Coordinates of C-alpha atoms in Angstrom, one line a residue:
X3 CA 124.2 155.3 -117.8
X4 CA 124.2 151.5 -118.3
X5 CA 126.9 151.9 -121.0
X6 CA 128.9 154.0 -119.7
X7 CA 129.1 152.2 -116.1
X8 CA 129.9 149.2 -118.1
X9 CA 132.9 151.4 -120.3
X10 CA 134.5 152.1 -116.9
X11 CA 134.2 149.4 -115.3
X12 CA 136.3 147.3 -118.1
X13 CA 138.6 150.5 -118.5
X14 CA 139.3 149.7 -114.9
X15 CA 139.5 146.1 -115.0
X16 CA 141.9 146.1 -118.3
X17 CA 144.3 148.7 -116.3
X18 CA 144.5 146.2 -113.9
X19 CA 145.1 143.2 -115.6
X20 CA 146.4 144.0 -118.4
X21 CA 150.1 142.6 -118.1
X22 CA 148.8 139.2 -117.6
X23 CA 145.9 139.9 -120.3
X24 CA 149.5 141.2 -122.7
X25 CA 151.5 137.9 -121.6
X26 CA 149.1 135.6 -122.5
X27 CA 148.1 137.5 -125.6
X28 CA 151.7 137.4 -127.1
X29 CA 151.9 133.9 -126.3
X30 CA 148.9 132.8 -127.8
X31 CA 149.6 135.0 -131.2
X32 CA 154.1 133.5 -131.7
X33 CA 152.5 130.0 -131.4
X34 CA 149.9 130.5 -134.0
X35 CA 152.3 132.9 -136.0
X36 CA 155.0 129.5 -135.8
X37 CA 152.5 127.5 -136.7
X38 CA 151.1 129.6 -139.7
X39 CA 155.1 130.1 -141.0
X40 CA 155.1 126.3 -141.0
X41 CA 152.2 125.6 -143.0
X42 CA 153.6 128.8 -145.7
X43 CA 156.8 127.4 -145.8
X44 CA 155.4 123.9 -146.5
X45 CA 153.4 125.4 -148.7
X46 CA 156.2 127.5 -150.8
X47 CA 157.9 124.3 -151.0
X48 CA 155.5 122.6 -152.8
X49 CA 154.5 125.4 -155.5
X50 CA 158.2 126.6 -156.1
X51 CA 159.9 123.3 -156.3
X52 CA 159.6 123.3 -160.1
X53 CA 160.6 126.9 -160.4
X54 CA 163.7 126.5 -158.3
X55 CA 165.1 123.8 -160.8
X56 CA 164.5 125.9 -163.5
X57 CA 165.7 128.5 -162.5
X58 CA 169.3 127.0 -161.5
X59 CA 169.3 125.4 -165.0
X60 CA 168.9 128.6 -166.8
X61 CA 171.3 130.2 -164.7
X62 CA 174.3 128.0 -165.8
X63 CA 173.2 128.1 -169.6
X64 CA 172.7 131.7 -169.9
X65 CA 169.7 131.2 -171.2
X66 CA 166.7 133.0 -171.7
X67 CA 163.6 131.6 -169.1
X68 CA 161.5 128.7 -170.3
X69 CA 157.9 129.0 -170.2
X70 CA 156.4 127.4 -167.0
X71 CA 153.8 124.9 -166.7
X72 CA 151.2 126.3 -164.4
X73 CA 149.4 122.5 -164.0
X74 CA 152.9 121.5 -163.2
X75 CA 153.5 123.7 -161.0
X76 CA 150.4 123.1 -159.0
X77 CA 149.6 120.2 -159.7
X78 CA 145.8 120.3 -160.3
X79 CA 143.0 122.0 -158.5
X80 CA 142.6 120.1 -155.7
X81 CA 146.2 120.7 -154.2
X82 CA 145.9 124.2 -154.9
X83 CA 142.5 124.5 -152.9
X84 CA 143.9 122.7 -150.3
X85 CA 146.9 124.4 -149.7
X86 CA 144.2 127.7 -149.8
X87 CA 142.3 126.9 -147.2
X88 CA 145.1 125.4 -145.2
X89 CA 146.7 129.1 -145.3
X90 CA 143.0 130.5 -144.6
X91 CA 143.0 128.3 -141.5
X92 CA 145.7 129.4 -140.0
X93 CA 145.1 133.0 -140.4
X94 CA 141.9 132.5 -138.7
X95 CA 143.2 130.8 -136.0
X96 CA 145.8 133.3 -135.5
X97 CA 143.0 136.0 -135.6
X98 CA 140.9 133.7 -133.4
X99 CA 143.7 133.3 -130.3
X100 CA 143.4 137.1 -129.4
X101 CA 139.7 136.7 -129.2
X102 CA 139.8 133.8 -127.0
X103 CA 143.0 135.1 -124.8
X104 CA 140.5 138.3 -124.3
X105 CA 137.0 135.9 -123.8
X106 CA 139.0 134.2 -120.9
X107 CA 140.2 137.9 -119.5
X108 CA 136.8 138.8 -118.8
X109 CA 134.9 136.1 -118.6
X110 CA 134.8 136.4 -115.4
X111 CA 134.7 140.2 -114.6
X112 CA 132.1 141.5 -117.2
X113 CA 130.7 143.8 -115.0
X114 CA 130.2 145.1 -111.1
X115 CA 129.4 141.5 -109.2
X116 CA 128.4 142.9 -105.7
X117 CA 126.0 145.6 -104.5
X118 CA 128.8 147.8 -103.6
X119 CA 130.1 147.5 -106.7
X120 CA 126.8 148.4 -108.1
X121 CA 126.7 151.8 -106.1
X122 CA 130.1 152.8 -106.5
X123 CA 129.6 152.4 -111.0
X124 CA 126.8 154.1 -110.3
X125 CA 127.4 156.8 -108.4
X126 CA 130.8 157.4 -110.5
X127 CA 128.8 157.7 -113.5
X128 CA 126.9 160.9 -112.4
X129 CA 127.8 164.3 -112.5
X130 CA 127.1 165.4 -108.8
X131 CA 128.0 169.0 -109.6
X132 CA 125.8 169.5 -112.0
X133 CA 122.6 171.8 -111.7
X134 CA 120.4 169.4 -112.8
X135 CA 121.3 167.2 -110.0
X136 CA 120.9 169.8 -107.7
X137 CA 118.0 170.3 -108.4
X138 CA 116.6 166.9 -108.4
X139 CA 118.2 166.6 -104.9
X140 CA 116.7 169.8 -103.4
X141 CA 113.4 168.5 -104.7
X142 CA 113.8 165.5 -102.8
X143 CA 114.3 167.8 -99.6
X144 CA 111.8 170.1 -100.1
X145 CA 109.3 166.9 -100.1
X146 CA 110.8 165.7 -97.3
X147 CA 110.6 169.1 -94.9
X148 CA 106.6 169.7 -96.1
X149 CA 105.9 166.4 -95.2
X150 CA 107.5 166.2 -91.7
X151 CA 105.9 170.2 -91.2
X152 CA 102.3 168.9 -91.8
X153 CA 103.0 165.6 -89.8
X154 CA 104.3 168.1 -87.0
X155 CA 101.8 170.4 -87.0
X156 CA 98.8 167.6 -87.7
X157 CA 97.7 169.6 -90.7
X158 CA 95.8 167.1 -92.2
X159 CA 95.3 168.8 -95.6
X160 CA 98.3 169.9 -95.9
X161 CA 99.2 166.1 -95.4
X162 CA 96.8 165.0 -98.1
X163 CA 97.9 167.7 -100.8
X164 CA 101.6 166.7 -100.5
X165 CA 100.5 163.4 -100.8
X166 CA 98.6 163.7 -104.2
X167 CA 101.8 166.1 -105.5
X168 CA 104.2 162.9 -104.5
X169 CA 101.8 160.5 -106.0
X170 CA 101.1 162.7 -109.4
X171 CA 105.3 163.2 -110.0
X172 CA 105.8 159.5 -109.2
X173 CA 102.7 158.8 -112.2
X174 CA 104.7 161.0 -114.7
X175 CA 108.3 159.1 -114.0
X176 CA 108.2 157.3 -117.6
X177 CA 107.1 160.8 -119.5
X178 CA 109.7 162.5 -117.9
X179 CA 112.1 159.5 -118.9
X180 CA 111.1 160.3 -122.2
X181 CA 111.2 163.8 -122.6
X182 CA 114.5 164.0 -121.1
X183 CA 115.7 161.3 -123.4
X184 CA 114.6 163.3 -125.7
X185 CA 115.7 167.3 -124.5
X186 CA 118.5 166.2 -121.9
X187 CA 121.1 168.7 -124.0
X188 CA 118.8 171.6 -122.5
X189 CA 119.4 171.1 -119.3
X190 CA 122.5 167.7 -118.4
X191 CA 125.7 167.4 -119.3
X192 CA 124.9 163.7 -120.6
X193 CA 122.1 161.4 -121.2
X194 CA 120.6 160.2 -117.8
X195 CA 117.2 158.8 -119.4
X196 CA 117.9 155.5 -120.6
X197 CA 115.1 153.3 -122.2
X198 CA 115.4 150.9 -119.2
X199 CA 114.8 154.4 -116.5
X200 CA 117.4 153.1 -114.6
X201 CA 118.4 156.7 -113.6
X202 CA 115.3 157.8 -113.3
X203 CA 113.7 154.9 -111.4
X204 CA 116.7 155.6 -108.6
X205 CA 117.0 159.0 -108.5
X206 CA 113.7 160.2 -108.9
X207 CA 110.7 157.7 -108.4
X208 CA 112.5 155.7 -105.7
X209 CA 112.5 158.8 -103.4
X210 CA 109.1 160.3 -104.1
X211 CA 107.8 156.7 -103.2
X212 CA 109.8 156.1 -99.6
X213 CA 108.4 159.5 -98.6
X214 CA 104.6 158.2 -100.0
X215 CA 105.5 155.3 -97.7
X216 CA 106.5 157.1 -95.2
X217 CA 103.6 159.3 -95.0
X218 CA 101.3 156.5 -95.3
X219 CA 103.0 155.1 -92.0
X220 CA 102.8 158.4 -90.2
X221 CA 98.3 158.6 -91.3
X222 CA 98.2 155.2 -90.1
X223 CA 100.1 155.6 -86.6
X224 CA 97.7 158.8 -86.2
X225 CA 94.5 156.9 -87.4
X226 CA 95.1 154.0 -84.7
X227 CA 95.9 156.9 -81.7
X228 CA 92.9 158.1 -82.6
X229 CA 90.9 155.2 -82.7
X230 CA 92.4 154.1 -79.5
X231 CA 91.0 157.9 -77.8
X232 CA 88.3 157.3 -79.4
X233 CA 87.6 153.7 -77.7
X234 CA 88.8 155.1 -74.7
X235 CA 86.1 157.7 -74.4
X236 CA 83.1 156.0 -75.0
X237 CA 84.6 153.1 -72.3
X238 CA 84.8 156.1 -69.7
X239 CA 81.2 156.7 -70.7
X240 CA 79.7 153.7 -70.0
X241 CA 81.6 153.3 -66.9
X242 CA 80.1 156.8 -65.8
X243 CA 76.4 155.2 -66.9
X244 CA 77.1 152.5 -64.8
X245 CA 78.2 154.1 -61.7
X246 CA 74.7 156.7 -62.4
X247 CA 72.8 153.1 -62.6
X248 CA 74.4 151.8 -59.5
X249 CA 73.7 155.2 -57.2
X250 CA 69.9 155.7 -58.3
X251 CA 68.7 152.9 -56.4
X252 CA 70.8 153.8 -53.1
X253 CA 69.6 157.1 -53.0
X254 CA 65.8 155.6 -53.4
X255 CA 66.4 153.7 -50.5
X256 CA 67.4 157.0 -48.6
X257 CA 64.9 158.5 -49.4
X258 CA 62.4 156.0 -48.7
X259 CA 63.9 155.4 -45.4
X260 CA 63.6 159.1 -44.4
X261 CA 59.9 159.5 -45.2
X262 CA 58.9 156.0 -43.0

């Protein structure tokens, strides 16, 4: 997914810049290709001065072509390696300008800079139509609508069996990275499960996770409501115990006073 986000991201930024990136391209390539005519035709003049001459000579005499001097004609070994690698530079440099013109294109666009741009590379690199994505989505739901039933209905085991489900899938995220590395022509149109589990990691183990959160939220708010009940009883309690220790003695007094 990584590549492919990457692929379409620079397919879109070369659509749209690529007059200027063609402008500055062409420019860059006629001033090395006049400079690298120059340094041939400087060159050429050098090793064909000699031939020139004798060619013009043999011309006017009708006469056959003398043998040529190769030493004279370069000179010795050092001007001929020179002039070499002066040709070799230039080429290089020519080849070298379209490298650079496109370094400076993208230098600073290489890939999505904000979070939006994140999500939209993202999300344009998956096949929403697919069945496997519909099924990883209903998944997601199904989680979701078990979870809010037993939080509903206070079905604690119910609560504590979806829990350990959500937990076990989210445990088995990097086998199931690999295995659909590995079989992801059984079931996708193209290969979700990179090494890094991006795709996995954000379609798959992020959700299970928020609704573990989730559900860990919900079992706390319900453990402090009924702690609170809880405190709230036994306070009623020993308010009653007091009020019983408070009338006992009255009454003894009544009675007392009755008798006499």
């Amino acid at each position: 997914i990584d590549q492919k986000v990457h692929h379409r991201f620079l397919n879109s930024i070369f659509l749209r810049n690529r007059d200027t990136m063609a402008t500055k391209l062409w420019e860059s390539m006629v001033q090395q290709a006049d400079q690298f005519v120059e340094a041939v035709e400087e060159v050429t003049s050098v090793l064909f001065k000699s031939t020139s001459d004798t060619h013009s000579e043999g011309a006017e005499k009708a006469s056959p072509i003398p043998d040529i001097d190769v030493s004279e004609i370069f000179g010795n070994d050092a001007t001929a390696d020179a002039s070499a690698e002066a040709a070799e530079q230039h080429g290089s440099s020519l080849m070298g300008a379209a490298d650079n013109v496109l370094r400076d294109a993208f230098a600073g666009s290489v890939g999505p800079q904000t979070f939006r741009e994140h999500i939209a590379a993202f999300s344009s690199a998956i096949n929403w139509g697919e069945p496997f994505i519909r099924c990883l989505l209903a998944l997601h739901v199904v989680m979701i609508l078990l979870a809010v039933i037993f939080s509903r209905k206070k079905i604690f085991g119910g609560q504590v069996a979806t829990f350990g489900l959500l937990a076990t899938l989210v445990w088995r995220t990097e086998w199931l990275n690999t295995y659909g590395a590995a079989h992801w022509r059984d079931f996708a149109t193209q290969n979700y499960f990179d090494k890094g589990g991006v795709f996995v990691g954000v379609m798959y183990a992020a959700p299970l996770m928020l609704i573990c959160l989730c559900m860990i939220i919900d079992m706390v708010h319900e453990a402090s409501g009924l702690l609170v009940q809880v405190k709230r009883l036994e306070i009623k309690k020993k308010e009653q115990k007091n009020m019983n220790g408070t009338e006992n003695p009255k009454k003894v007094k009544r009675r007392s006073k009755k008798e006499d």
